[in-house]
Coordinates of C-alpha atoms in Angstrom, one line a residue:
M1 CA 80.3 116.9 -96.3
A2 CA 84.1 117.4 -96.6
L3 CA 85.8 116.1 -99.8
T4 CA 89.4 115.1 -98.9
R5 CA 92.2 115.8 -101.3
T6 CA 92.7 112.0 -101.8
K7 CA 89.1 111.4 -102.6
I8 CA 89.0 114.3 -105.1
S9 CA 92.2 113.2 -106.9
K10 CA 90.7 109.7 -107.3
L11 CA 87.6 111.3 -108.9
L12 CA 89.8 112.8 -111.6
I13 CA 90.8 109.4 -112.9
T14 CA 87.9 109.2 -115.3
P15 CA 87.5 108.6 -119.1
T16 CA 86.1 111.3 -121.4
F17 CA 82.5 111.6 -120.5
S18 CA 81.3 112.8 -124.0
K19 CA 81.8 109.3 -125.3
M20 CA 80.2 107.5 -122.4
P21 CA 76.5 106.3 -122.3
S22 CA 74.0 108.3 -120.2
F23 CA 74.2 105.9 -117.2
A24 CA 78.0 106.3 -116.8
F25 CA 79.4 107.8 -113.6
A26 CA 82.5 109.1 -112.0
C27 CA 83.3 107.2 -108.9
G28 CA 86.3 107.0 -106.5
S29 CA 86.6 106.0 -102.9
G30 CA 84.9 109.4 -102.2
K31 CA 81.8 110.9 -103.7
C32 CA 80.2 109.3 -106.7
F33 CA 78.0 111.0 -109.3
R34 CA 76.0 109.9 -112.3
V35 CA 77.2 111.9 -115.3
D36 CA 73.7 112.3 -116.7
Q37 CA 72.6 113.9 -113.5
F38 CA 74.8 116.9 -114.2
R39 CA 73.3 117.6 -117.7
N40 CA 70.8 120.1 -116.2
F41 CA 73.8 122.4 -115.8
G42 CA 74.6 122.5 -119.6
S43 CA 75.4 120.3 -122.5
S44 CA 77.3 117.0 -122.0
S45 CA 80.2 118.6 -124.1
S46 CA 80.4 121.6 -121.7
F47 CA 80.4 119.2 -118.7
S48 CA 83.2 117.2 -120.3
S49 CA 85.1 120.4 -121.0
T50 CA 84.8 121.3 -117.3
W51 CA 86.3 118.0 -116.2
A52 CA 89.0 118.1 -118.9
A53 CA 90.0 121.5 -117.8
A54 CA 90.2 120.3 -114.2
A55 CA 92.9 117.8 -115.2
V56 CA 95.4 120.5 -116.2
V57 CA 95.1 123.0 -113.4
P58 CA 96.8 123.0 -110.0
E59 CA 95.5 120.5 -107.3
E60 CA 94.0 123.3 -105.2
E61 CA 92.0 124.5 -108.2
N62 CA 90.9 121.0 -109.0
E63 CA 89.6 120.6 -105.5
S64 CA 87.7 123.9 -105.8
K65 CA 86.1 122.9 -109.1
L66 CA 85.0 119.5 -108.0
F67 CA 83.6 120.7 -104.7
G68 CA 81.8 123.4 -106.6
L69 CA 80.2 120.7 -108.9
V70 CA 79.1 118.7 -105.9
R71 CA 77.5 121.7 -104.2
E72 CA 75.9 122.9 -107.4
Y73 CA 74.3 119.5 -108.0
E74 CA 73.1 119.1 -104.4
D75 CA 71.7 122.6 -104.4
Y76 CA 69.9 121.9 -107.6
R77 CA 68.3 118.8 -106.1
R78 CA 67.3 120.7 -103.0
N79 CA 65.6 123.3 -105.1
L80 CA 63.6 120.6 -106.9
Y81 CA 62.4 118.9 -103.7
G82 CA 61.9 121.7 -101.2
G83 CA 65.2 121.5 -99.4
L84 CA 65.8 117.7 -99.8
T85 CA 68.1 116.1 -102.3
H86 CA 66.0 112.9 -102.6
K87 CA 62.4 111.8 -102.0
A88 CA 63.3 108.2 -101.0
L89 CA 66.1 106.3 -99.3
L90 CA 66.9 102.7 -100.2
V91 CA 69.0 100.7 -97.6
D92 CA 71.0 97.5 -98.0
A93 CA 70.4 95.0 -95.1
V94 CA 73.5 92.9 -94.3
G95 CA 76.6 95.0 -93.9
T96 CA 74.8 98.3 -93.8
L97 CA 71.7 98.0 -91.6
V98 CA 72.7 94.9 -89.7
V99 CA 75.8 92.8 -89.3
P100 CA 76.5 89.4 -87.7
S101 CA 77.3 89.7 -84.0
Q102 CA 80.0 87.0 -84.2
P103 CA 82.2 85.9 -87.1
M104 CA 80.5 83.4 -89.4
A105 CA 83.3 80.8 -89.1
Q106 CA 83.3 81.0 -85.3
I107 CA 79.6 80.2 -85.2
Y108 CA 79.8 77.4 -87.8
R109 CA 82.7 75.9 -85.8
Q110 CA 81.0 76.3 -82.4
I111 CA 77.7 74.8 -83.4
G112 CA 79.4 72.2 -85.6
E113 CA 81.7 70.7 -83.0
K114 CA 78.9 68.5 -81.5
Y115 CA 78.2 67.2 -85.0
G116 CA 81.7 66.2 -85.7
V117 CA 83.0 69.3 -87.5
E118 CA 86.8 69.4 -87.2
Y119 CA 87.9 72.2 -89.5
S120 CA 89.5 75.3 -88.0
E121 CA 87.8 78.7 -88.3
D122 CA 90.3 79.7 -91.0
E123 CA 89.6 76.5 -93.0
I124 CA 85.8 77.0 -92.7
L125 CA 86.2 80.6 -93.8
N126 CA 88.3 79.7 -96.8
R127 CA 85.9 76.9 -97.8
Y128 CA 82.9 79.2 -97.3
R129 CA 84.4 81.8 -99.6
R130 CA 85.2 79.2 -102.3
A131 CA 81.7 77.8 -102.2
Y132 CA 80.0 81.2 -102.2
E133 CA 82.0 82.4 -105.2
Q134 CA 81.0 79.4 -107.3
P135 CA 78.1 79.8 -109.7
W136 CA 74.8 78.4 -108.2
G137 CA 73.5 76.1 -110.9
R138 CA 70.3 74.8 -109.3
S139 CA 68.2 77.9 -110.0
R140 CA 68.5 81.3 -111.5
L141 CA 68.5 82.9 -108.0
R142 CA 70.6 81.8 -104.9
Y143 CA 67.8 82.8 -102.5
V144 CA 64.6 81.1 -103.5
N145 CA 61.8 81.3 -100.9
D146 CA 63.5 80.3 -97.6
G147 CA 66.9 79.7 -99.3
R148 CA 67.4 76.3 -97.7
P149 CA 68.9 74.5 -100.7
F150 CA 71.5 77.2 -101.3
W151 CA 72.4 77.4 -97.6
Q152 CA 72.6 73.6 -97.2
Y153 CA 75.2 73.6 -100.0
I154 CA 77.1 76.5 -98.3
V155 CA 77.1 74.9 -94.9
S156 CA 78.1 71.4 -96.1
S157 CA 80.8 72.8 -98.3
S158 CA 82.2 75.0 -95.6
T159 CA 82.2 72.5 -92.8
G160 CA 82.3 69.1 -94.5
C161 CA 79.2 68.1 -92.5
S162 CA 75.9 67.3 -94.2
D163 CA 74.0 66.4 -91.0
S164 CA 70.4 67.8 -91.3
Q165 CA 70.1 68.6 -87.6
F166 CA 73.4 70.6 -87.7
F167 CA 72.1 72.6 -90.7
E168 CA 68.7 73.3 -89.0
E169 CA 70.3 74.5 -85.8
L170 CA 72.7 76.8 -87.7
Y171 CA 70.0 78.0 -90.1
N172 CA 67.6 78.8 -87.2
Y173 CA 70.4 80.6 -85.2
Y174 CA 70.5 83.2 -87.9
T175 CA 66.9 84.1 -87.3
T176 CA 67.5 85.1 -83.7
E177 CA 68.3 88.5 -82.1
K178 CA 71.5 86.9 -80.7
A179 CA 73.0 86.5 -84.2
W180 CA 72.7 90.1 -85.4
H181 CA 73.1 93.7 -84.3
L182 CA 72.5 97.1 -85.9
C183 CA 75.5 98.7 -87.6
D184 CA 74.5 102.1 -86.4
P185 CA 72.9 102.3 -82.9
D186 CA 71.3 105.6 -83.8
A187 CA 69.6 104.3 -86.9
G188 CA 66.1 104.3 -85.3
K189 CA 66.0 108.0 -84.6
V190 CA 67.5 108.8 -88.0
F191 CA 64.8 106.9 -89.9
E192 CA 62.1 108.4 -87.7
A193 CA 63.5 111.9 -88.6
L194 CA 63.6 111.0 -92.3
R195 CA 60.0 109.8 -92.4
K196 CA 58.8 112.9 -90.5
A197 CA 60.6 115.0 -93.2
G198 CA 58.6 113.1 -95.9
V199 CA 61.4 110.9 -97.1
K200 CA 60.2 107.4 -97.8
V201 CA 62.5 104.5 -96.8
A202 CA 62.8 100.9 -98.0
V203 CA 65.1 98.0 -97.5
V204 CA 66.7 96.5 -100.6
S205 CA 68.4 93.2 -99.9
N206 CA 69.7 89.9 -101.4
F207 CA 68.1 87.7 -98.7
D208 CA 65.7 84.8 -98.3
T209 CA 62.3 85.0 -96.7
R210 CA 63.8 85.1 -93.2
L211 CA 64.6 88.8 -93.5
R212 CA 61.1 90.2 -92.6
P213 CA 60.8 88.1 -89.4
L214 CA 64.4 88.9 -88.5
L215 CA 63.8 92.6 -88.7
R216 CA 60.7 92.2 -86.6
T217 CA 62.8 90.3 -84.0
L218 CA 65.3 93.2 -84.1
K219 CA 62.4 95.6 -83.7
C220 CA 63.3 97.7 -86.7
D221 CA 60.8 96.5 -89.4
H222 CA 58.5 99.5 -88.6
W223 CA 61.2 101.9 -89.7
F224 CA 60.5 101.1 -93.3
N225 CA 57.7 101.9 -95.7
A226 CA 58.6 98.9 -97.9
M227 CA 61.0 96.0 -98.4
A228 CA 62.3 94.6 -101.6
V229 CA 63.7 91.2 -100.7
S230 CA 65.4 89.2 -103.6
A231 CA 63.6 86.0 -102.7
E232 CA 60.3 87.7 -102.9
V233 CA 60.8 89.9 -106.0
E234 CA 62.8 87.2 -107.8
A235 CA 65.7 89.5 -108.7
E236 CA 69.1 89.8 -106.9
K237 CA 71.4 92.9 -106.8
P238 CA 73.0 94.1 -108.9
N239 CA 70.0 93.4 -111.2
P240 CA 68.3 96.8 -111.6
T241 CA 64.9 95.1 -111.2
I242 CA 65.1 94.9 -107.4
F243 CA 65.8 98.6 -107.1
L244 CA 63.0 99.4 -109.6
K245 CA 60.6 97.3 -107.5
A246 CA 61.6 99.1 -104.3
C247 CA 60.9 102.5 -106.1
E248 CA 57.5 101.1 -107.3
L249 CA 56.6 100.0 -103.8
L250 CA 57.4 103.5 -102.5
G251 CA 55.7 105.3 -105.3
V252 CA 58.7 107.2 -106.4
E253 CA 60.8 107.5 -109.7
P254 CA 64.3 105.9 -109.6
E255 CA 65.9 109.3 -110.1
D256 CA 64.2 110.5 -106.9
A257 CA 65.8 107.8 -104.8
V258 CA 69.3 107.3 -103.3
H259 CA 70.5 103.8 -102.3
V260 CA 73.0 103.2 -99.5
G261 CA 75.0 99.9 -99.3
D262 CA 78.4 98.5 -98.6
D263 CA 79.0 96.6 -101.8
R264 CA 80.3 98.7 -104.8
R265 CA 79.1 96.2 -107.4
N266 CA 75.8 95.1 -105.9
D267 CA 74.7 98.3 -104.3
V268 CA 76.4 101.3 -106.1
W269 CA 76.6 100.0 -109.6
G270 CA 73.3 98.1 -109.4
A271 CA 71.4 101.1 -108.1
R272 CA 72.9 103.4 -110.7
D273 CA 71.9 101.0 -113.5
A274 CA 68.4 101.3 -112.3
G275 CA 68.6 105.1 -112.5
C276 CA 69.0 105.8 -108.7
D277 CA 71.6 107.8 -107.0
A278 CA 73.9 105.7 -104.7
W279 CA 76.3 106.2 -101.8
L280 CA 78.8 103.6 -100.7
W281 CA 78.5 102.7 -97.0
G282 CA 81.8 103.0 -95.2
S283 CA 83.2 105.4 -97.8
D284 CA 80.8 108.0 -99.1
V285 CA 78.8 107.9 -95.8
N286 CA 79.7 106.3 -92.5
S287 CA 76.5 106.7 -90.4
F288 CA 72.8 107.1 -91.1
K289 CA 73.0 110.6 -89.5
E290 CA 75.4 111.5 -92.3
V291 CA 73.0 110.0 -94.8
A292 CA 70.2 112.1 -93.5
Q293 CA 72.3 115.3 -93.4
R294 CA 73.3 114.7 -97.1
I295 CA 69.6 114.4 -98.0
G296 CA 68.9 117.6 -96.1
V297 CA 67.3 116.3 -92.9
D298 CA 68.6 117.4 -89.5
V299 CA 68.7 114.7 -86.8

């Protein structure tokens, strides 16, 4: 768990913690910590003093102080949980557990050609982004049940084609094994090791009701003790409700869980607002083996 000098320097760019609410956190492109999680080591004022002092000492000493805080915190959690830092792992689906096997715009273009779609892949991608960024006014959630109304809007906006057969072919394509692959080919053995070590695991995803059958198709649904899918729990990340529901399903308190996902707003900030720890996929951790090792499980 090496902290690079760049990551540590980014962690120092933080406001005064003594004036921040209990859910505030220090976060850079490297390790991220909830401020309230350090309060077991002393008062909030003494913690603030530690970080204030770190800002005026040489860089090498800053690195040593920050690394010491990280180790002290993780050692503290391992002492609490018999060698583990967390009792539960929450995992984002798209972008962390699985990714599309081909670029979205390429698939929209390929399938759409026989239905008269003429936009280039770049045009489809740009139109997709504009449509996806627009507020969805037809319901409080984007993904309601099977998500068809939302995805019909996205597909027609992206391609200029409202043909129902085109939509159904494209919609059904994304339920197949061909459309997706695992981000980490070693994920299976890692999740098995985590569960053998007593760590409970759940998926937490903004997705429609296709997610469960999709994970069955990919033969990875049995890796998880529970799934909190936004279309089912009626809450979408970063709403803390979906993380709290996942913890409820696992039978753990939020402070005993760590969430891993690739979106800083939806995954990291959302999980922390629920009281969970959180690591950013692709920055704080880059493989599920690394996740397991940080929790304290050898793979």
